[in-house]
PDB file of C-alpha atoms and ligand atoms in Angstrom:
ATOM      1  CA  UNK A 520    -131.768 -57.189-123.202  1.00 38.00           C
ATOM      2  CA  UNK A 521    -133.065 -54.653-120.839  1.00 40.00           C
ATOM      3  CA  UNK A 522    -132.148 -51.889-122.813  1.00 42.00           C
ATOM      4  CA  UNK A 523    -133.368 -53.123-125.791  1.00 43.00           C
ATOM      5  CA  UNK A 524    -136.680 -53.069-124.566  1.00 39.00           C
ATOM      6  CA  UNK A 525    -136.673 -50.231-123.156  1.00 39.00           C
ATOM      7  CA  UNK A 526    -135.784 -48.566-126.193  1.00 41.00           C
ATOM      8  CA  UNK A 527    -138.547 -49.961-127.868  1.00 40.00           C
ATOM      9  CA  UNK A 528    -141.114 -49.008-124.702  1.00 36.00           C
ATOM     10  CA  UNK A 529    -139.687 -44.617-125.247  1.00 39.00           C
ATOM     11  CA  UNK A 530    -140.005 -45.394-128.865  1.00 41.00           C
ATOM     12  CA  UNK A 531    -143.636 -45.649-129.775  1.00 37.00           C
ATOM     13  CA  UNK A 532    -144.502 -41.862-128.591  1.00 45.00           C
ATOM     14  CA  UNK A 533    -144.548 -41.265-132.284  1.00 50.00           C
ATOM     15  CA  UNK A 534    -146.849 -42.258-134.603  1.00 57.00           C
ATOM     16  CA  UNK A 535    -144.121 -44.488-136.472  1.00 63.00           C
ATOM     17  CA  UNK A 536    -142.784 -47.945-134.954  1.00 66.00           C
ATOM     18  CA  UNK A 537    -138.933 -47.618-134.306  1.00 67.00           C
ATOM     19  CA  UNK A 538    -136.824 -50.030-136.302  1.00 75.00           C
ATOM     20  CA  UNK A 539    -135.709 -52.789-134.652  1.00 78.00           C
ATOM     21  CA  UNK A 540    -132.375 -52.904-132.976  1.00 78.00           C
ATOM     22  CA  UNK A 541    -130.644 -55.959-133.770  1.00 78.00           C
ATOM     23  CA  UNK A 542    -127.354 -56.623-131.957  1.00 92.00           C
ATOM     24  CA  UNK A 543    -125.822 -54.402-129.265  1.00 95.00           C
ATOM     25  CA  UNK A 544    -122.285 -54.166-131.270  1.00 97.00           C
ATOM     26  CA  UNK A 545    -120.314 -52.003-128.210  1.00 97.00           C
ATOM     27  CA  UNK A 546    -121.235 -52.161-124.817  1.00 97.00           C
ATOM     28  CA  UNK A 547    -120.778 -48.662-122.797  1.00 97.00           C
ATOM     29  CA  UNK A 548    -117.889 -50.223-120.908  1.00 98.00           C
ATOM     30  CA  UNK A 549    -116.145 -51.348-123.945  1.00 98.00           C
ATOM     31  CA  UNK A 550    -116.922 -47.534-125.470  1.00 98.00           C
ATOM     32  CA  UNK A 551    -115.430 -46.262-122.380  1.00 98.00           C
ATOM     33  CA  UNK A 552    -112.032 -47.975-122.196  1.00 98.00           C
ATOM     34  CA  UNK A 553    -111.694 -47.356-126.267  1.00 98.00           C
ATOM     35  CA  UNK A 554    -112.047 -43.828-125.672  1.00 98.00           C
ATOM     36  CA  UNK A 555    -109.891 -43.591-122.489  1.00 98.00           C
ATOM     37  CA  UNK A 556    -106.901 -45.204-124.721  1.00 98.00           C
ATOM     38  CA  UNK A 557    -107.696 -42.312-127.539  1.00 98.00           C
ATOM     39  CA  UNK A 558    -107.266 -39.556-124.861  1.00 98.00           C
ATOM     40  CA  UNK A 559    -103.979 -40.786-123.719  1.00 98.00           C
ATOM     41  CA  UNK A 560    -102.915 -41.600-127.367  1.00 98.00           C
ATOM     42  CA  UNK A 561    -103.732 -37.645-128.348  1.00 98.00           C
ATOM     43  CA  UNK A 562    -101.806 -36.347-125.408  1.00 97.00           C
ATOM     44  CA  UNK A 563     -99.495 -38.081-125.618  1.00 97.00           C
ATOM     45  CA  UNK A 564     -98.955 -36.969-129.176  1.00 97.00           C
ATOM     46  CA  UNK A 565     -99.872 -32.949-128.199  1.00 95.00           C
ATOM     47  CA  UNK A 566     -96.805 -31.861-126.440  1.00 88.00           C
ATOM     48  CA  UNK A 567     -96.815 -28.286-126.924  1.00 86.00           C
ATOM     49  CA  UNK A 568     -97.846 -25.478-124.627  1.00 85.00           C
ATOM     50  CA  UNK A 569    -100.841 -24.575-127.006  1.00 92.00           C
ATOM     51  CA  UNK A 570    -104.038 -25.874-126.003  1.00 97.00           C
ATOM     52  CA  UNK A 571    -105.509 -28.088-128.716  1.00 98.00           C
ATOM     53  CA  UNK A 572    -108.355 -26.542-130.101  1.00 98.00           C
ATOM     54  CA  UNK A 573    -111.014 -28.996-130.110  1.00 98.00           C
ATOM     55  CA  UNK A 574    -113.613 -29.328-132.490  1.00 98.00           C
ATOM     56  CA  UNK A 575    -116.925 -31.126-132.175  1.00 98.00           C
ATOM     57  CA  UNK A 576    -118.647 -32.301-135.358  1.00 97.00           C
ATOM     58  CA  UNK A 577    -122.486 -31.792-134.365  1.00 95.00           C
ATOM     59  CA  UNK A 578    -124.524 -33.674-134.064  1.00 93.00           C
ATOM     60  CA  UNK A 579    -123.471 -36.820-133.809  1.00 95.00           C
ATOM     61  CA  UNK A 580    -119.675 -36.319-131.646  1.00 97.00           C
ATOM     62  CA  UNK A 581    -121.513 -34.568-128.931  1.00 97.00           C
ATOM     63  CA  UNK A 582    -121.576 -37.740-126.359  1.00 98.00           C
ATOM     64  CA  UNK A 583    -117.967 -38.749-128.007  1.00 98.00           C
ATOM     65  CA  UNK A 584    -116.469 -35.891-127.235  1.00 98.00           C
ATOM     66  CA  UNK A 585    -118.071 -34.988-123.976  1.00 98.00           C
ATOM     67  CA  UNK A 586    -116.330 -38.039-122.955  1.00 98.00           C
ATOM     68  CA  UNK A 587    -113.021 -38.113-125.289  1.00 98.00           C
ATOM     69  CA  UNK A 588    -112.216 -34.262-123.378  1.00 98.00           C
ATOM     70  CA  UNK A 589    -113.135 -35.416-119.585  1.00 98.00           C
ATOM     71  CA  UNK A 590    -110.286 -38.291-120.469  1.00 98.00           C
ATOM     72  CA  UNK A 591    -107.660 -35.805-122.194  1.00 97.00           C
ATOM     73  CA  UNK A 592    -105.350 -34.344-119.915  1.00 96.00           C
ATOM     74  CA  UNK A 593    -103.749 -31.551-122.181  1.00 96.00           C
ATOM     75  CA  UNK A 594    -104.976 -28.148-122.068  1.00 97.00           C
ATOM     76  CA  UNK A 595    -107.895 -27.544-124.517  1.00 97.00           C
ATOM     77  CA  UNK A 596    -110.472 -25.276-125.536  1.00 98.00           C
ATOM     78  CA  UNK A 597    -113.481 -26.653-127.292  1.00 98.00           C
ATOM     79  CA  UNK A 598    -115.669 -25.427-130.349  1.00 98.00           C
ATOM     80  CA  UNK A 599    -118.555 -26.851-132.178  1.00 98.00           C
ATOM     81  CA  UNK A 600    -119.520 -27.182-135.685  1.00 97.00           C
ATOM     82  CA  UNK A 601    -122.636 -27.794-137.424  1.00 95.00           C
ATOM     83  CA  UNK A 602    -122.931 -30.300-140.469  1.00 88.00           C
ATOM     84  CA  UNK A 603    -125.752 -31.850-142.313  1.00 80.00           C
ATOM     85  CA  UNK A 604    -124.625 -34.438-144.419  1.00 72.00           C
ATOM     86  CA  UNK A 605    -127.396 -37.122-144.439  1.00 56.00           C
ATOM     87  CA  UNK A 606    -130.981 -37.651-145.248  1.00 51.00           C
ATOM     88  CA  UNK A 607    -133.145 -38.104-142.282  1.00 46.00           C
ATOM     89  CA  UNK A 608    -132.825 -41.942-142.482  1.00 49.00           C
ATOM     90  CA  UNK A 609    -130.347 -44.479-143.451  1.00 50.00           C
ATOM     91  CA  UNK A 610    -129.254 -43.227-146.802  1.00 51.00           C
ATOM     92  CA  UNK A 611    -126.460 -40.407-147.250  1.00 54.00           C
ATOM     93  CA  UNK A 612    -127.610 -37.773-149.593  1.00 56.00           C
ATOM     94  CA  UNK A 613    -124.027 -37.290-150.819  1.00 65.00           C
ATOM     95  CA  UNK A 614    -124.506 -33.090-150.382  1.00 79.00           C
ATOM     96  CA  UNK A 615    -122.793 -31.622-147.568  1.00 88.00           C
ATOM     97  CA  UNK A 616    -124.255 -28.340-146.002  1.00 85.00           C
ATOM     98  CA  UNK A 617    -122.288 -26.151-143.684  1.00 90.00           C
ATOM     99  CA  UNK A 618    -125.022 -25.235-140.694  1.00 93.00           C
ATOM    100  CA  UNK A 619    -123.282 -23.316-137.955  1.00 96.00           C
ATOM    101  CA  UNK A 620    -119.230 -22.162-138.384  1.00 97.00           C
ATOM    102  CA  UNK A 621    -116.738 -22.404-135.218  1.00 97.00           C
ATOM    103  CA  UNK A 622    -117.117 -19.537-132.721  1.00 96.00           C
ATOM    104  CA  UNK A 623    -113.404 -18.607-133.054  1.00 96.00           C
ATOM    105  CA  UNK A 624    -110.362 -18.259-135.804  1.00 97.00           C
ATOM    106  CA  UNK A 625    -108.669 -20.952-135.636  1.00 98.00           C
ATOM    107  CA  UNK A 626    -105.035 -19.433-137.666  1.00 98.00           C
ATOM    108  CA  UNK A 627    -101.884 -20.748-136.055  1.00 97.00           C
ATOM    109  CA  UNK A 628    -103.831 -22.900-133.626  1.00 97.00           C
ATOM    110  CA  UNK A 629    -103.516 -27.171-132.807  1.00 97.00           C
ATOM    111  CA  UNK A 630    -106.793 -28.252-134.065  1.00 98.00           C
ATOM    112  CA  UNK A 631    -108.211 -31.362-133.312  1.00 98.00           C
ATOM    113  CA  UNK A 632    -111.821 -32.404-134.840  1.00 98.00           C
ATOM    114  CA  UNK A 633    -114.080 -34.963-133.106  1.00 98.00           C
ATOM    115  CA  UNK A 634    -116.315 -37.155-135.441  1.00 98.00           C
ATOM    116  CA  UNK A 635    -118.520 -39.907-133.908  1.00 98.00           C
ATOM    117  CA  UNK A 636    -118.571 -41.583-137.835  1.00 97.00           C
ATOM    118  CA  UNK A 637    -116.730 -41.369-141.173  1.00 96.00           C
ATOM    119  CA  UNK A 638    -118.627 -43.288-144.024  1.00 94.00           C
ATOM    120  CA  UNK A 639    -117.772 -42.157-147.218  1.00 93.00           C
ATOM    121  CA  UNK A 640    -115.680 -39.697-145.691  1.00 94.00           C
ATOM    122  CA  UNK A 641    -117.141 -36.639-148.147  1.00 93.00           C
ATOM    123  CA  UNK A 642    -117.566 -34.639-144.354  1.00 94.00           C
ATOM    124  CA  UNK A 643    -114.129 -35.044-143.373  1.00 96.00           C
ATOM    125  CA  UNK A 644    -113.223 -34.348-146.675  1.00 95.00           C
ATOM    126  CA  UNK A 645    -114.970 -31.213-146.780  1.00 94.00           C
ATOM    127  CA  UNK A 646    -114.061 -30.292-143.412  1.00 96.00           C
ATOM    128  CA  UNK A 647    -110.320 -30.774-143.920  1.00 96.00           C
ATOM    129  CA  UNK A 648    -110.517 -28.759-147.082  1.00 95.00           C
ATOM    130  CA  UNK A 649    -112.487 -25.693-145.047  1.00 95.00           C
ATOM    131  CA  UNK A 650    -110.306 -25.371-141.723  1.00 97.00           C
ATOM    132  CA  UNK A 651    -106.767 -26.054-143.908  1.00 97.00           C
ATOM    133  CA  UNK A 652    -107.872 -22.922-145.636  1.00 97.00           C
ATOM    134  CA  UNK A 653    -107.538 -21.041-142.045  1.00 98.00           C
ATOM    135  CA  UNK A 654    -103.728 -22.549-141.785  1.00 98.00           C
ATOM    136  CA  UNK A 655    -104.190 -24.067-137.953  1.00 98.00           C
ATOM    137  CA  UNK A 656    -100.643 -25.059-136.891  1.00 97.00           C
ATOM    138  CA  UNK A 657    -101.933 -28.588-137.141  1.00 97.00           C
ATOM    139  CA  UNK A 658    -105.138 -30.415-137.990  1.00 98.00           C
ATOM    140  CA  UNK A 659    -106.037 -34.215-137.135  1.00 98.00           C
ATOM    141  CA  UNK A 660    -108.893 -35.721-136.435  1.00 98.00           C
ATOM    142  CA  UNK A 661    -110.082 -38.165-134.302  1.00 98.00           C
ATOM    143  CA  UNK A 662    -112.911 -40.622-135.171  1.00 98.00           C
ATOM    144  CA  UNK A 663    -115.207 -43.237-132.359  1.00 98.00           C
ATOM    145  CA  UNK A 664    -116.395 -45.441-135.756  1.00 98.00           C
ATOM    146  CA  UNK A 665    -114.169 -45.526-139.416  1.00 98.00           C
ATOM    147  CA  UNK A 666    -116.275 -47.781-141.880  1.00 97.00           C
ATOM    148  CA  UNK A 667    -113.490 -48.391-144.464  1.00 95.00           C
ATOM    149  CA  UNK A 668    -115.129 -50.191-146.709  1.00 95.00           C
ATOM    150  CA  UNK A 669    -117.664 -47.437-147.670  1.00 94.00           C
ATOM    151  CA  UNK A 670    -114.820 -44.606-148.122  1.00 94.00           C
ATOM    152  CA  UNK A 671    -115.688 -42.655-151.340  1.00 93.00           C
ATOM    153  CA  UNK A 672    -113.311 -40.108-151.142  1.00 94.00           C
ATOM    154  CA  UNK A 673    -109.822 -39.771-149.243  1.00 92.00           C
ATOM    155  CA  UNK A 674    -110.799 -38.801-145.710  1.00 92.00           C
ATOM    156  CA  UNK A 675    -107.348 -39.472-143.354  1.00 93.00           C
ATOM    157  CA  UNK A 676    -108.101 -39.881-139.445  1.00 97.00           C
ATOM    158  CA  UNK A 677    -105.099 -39.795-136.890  1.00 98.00           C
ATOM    159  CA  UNK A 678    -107.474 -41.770-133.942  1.00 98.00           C
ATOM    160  CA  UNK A 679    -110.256 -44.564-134.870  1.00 98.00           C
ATOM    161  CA  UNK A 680    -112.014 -46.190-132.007  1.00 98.00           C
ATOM    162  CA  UNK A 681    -113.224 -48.600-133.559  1.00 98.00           C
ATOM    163  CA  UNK A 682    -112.940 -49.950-137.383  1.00 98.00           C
ATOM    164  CA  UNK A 683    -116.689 -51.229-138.354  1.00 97.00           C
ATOM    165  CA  UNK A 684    -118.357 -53.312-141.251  1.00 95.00           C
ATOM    166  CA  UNK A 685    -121.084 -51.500-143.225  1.00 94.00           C
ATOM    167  CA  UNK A 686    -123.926 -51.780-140.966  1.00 93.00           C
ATOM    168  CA  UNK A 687    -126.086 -48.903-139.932  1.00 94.00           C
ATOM    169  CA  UNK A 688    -125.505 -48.095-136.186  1.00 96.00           C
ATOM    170  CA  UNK A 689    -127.287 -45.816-133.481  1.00 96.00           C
ATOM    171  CA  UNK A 690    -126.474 -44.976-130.001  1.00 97.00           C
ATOM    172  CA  UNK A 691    -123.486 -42.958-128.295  1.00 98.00           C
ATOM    173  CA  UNK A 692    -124.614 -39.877-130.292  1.00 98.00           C
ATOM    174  CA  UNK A 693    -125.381 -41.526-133.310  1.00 97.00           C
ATOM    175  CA  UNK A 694    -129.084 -41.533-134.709  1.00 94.00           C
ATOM    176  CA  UNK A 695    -131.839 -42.938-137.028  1.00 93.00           C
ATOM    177  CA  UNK A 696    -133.643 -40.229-137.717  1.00 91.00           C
ATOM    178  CA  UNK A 697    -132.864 -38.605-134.868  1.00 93.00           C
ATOM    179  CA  UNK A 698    -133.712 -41.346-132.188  1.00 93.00           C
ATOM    180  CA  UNK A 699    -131.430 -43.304-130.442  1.00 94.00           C
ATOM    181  CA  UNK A 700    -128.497 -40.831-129.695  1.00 97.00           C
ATOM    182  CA  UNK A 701    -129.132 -41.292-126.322  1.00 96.00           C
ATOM    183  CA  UNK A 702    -128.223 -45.007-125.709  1.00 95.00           C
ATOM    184  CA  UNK A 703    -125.398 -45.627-123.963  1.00 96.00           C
ATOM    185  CA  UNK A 704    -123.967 -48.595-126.394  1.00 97.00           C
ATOM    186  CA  UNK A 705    -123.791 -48.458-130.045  1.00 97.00           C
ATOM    187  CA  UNK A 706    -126.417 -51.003-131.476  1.00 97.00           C
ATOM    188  CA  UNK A 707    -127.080 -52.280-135.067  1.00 95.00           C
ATOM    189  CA  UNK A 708    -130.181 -51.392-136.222  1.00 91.00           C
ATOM    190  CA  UNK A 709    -130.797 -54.410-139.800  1.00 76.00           C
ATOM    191  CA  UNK A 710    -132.002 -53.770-142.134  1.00 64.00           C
ATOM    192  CA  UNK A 711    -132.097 -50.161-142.296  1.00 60.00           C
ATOM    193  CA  UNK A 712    -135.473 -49.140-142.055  1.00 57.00           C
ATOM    194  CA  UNK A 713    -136.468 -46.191-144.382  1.00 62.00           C
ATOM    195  CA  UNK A 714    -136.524 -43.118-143.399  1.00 61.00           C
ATOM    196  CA  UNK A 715    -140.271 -41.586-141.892  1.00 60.00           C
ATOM    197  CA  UNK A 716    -142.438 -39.609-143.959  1.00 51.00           C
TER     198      UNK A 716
HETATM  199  C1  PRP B 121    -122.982 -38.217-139.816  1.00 60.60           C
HETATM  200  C2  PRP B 121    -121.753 -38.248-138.938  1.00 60.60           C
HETATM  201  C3  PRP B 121    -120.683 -37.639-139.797  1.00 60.60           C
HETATM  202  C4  PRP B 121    -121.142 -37.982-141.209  1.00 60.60           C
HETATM  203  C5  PRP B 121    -120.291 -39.081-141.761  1.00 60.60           C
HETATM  204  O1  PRP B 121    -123.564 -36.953-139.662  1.00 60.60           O
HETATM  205  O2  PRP B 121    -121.943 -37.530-137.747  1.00 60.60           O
HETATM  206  O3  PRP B 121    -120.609 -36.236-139.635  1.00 60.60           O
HETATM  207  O4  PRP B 121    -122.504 -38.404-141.126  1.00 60.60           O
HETATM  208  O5  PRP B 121    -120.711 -39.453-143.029  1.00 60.60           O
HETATM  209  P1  PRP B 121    -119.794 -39.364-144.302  1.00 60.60           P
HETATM  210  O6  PRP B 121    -118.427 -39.904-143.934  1.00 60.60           O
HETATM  211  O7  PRP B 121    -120.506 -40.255-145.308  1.00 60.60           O
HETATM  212  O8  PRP B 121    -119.750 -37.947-144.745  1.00 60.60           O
HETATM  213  P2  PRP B 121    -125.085 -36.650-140.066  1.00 60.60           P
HETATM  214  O9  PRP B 121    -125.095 -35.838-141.325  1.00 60.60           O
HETATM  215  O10 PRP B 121    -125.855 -37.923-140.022  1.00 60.60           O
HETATM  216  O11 PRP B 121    -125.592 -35.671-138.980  1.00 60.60           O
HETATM  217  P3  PRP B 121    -125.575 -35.779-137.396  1.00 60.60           P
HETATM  218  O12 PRP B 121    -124.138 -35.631-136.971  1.00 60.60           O
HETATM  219  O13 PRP B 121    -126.425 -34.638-136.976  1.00 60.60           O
HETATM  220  O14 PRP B 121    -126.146 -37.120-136.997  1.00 60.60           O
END
């Protein structure tokens, strides 16, 4: 409850009322010990001398895989990559826009990407299609949230945190228009409230 109000308190700097957050659906100790397991699942799975090129999906994986890498054990480098594939709100334009490439070729390399979300799945989809292209020795992806039920187009993840109904979530990374990335659980924020002007 504390945070919750809180949240509220930062939130009124603008000139727009925050939406309400409704339930707090994963606590930051529950987060925590999900993505612990997910480390140990990966390296397990990554047992070759190559470090495993990681690949954060900004913005929303940045506090996911901050975390996910401090739990991995097997060597890694890490990249970032820049996609827009929302409105600024609760509703996905359906148009994905490629906003800042990896640093580095990724040919011949383990690659893993780090999404905090897949909805419809059109930005995995996308992204699958643009780093197969580069032939990486392997390509998986692991996922904090999967909403199944929302998939519009095939989108397959090797590690889901957590499998979620369709309700709009913030916190952990993940925003409404850009607030709430910072919390340190994943709340519901219902209804969506529409996106500022
Ligand atoms: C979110 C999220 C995923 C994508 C998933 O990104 O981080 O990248 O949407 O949606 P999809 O499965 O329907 O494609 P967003 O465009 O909101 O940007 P952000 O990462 O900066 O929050």
């Amino acid at each position: 409850m504390l945070a919750i109000s809180i949240v509220i308190v930062c939130g009124v700097a603008d000139d727009m009322p925050p939406p309400a957050i409704d339930t707090i659906l994963y606590t930051a100790e529950e987060i925590q010990a999900r993505v612990r397991a997910m480390a140990r699942a990966i390296d397990a799975d990554h047992q070759t001398d190559d470090p495993l090129h990681v690949v954060g999906v900004l913005k929303g994986s940045f506090v996911f895989a901050a975390d996910l890498i401090r739990a991995m054990r097997t060597p890694l480098t890490l990249d970032f990559i820049v996609i827009a594939s929302y409105l600024d709100g609760a509703t996905s334009s359906g148009e994905i826009q490629l906003l800042k490439d990896l640093d580095s070729a990724i040919e011949g390399r383990p690659v893993l990407i780090v999404e905090d979300i897949v909805d419809t799945g059109r930005t995995l989809h996308y992204l699958h299609a643009v780093l197969r292209a580069r032939a990486p020795s392997s390509l998986k992806t692991a996922c904090l949230l999967s909403k199944p039920t929302r998939r519009a187009v095939d989108a397959p993840v090797d590690y889901v945190g957590f499998e979620i109904d369709d309700r709009f979530v913030v916190g952990y990374g993940l925003d409404h228009a850009e607030r709430f990335r910072h919390l340190p659980h994943i709340a519901v924020i219902e209804p969506p409230a529409p996106p500022p002007r």
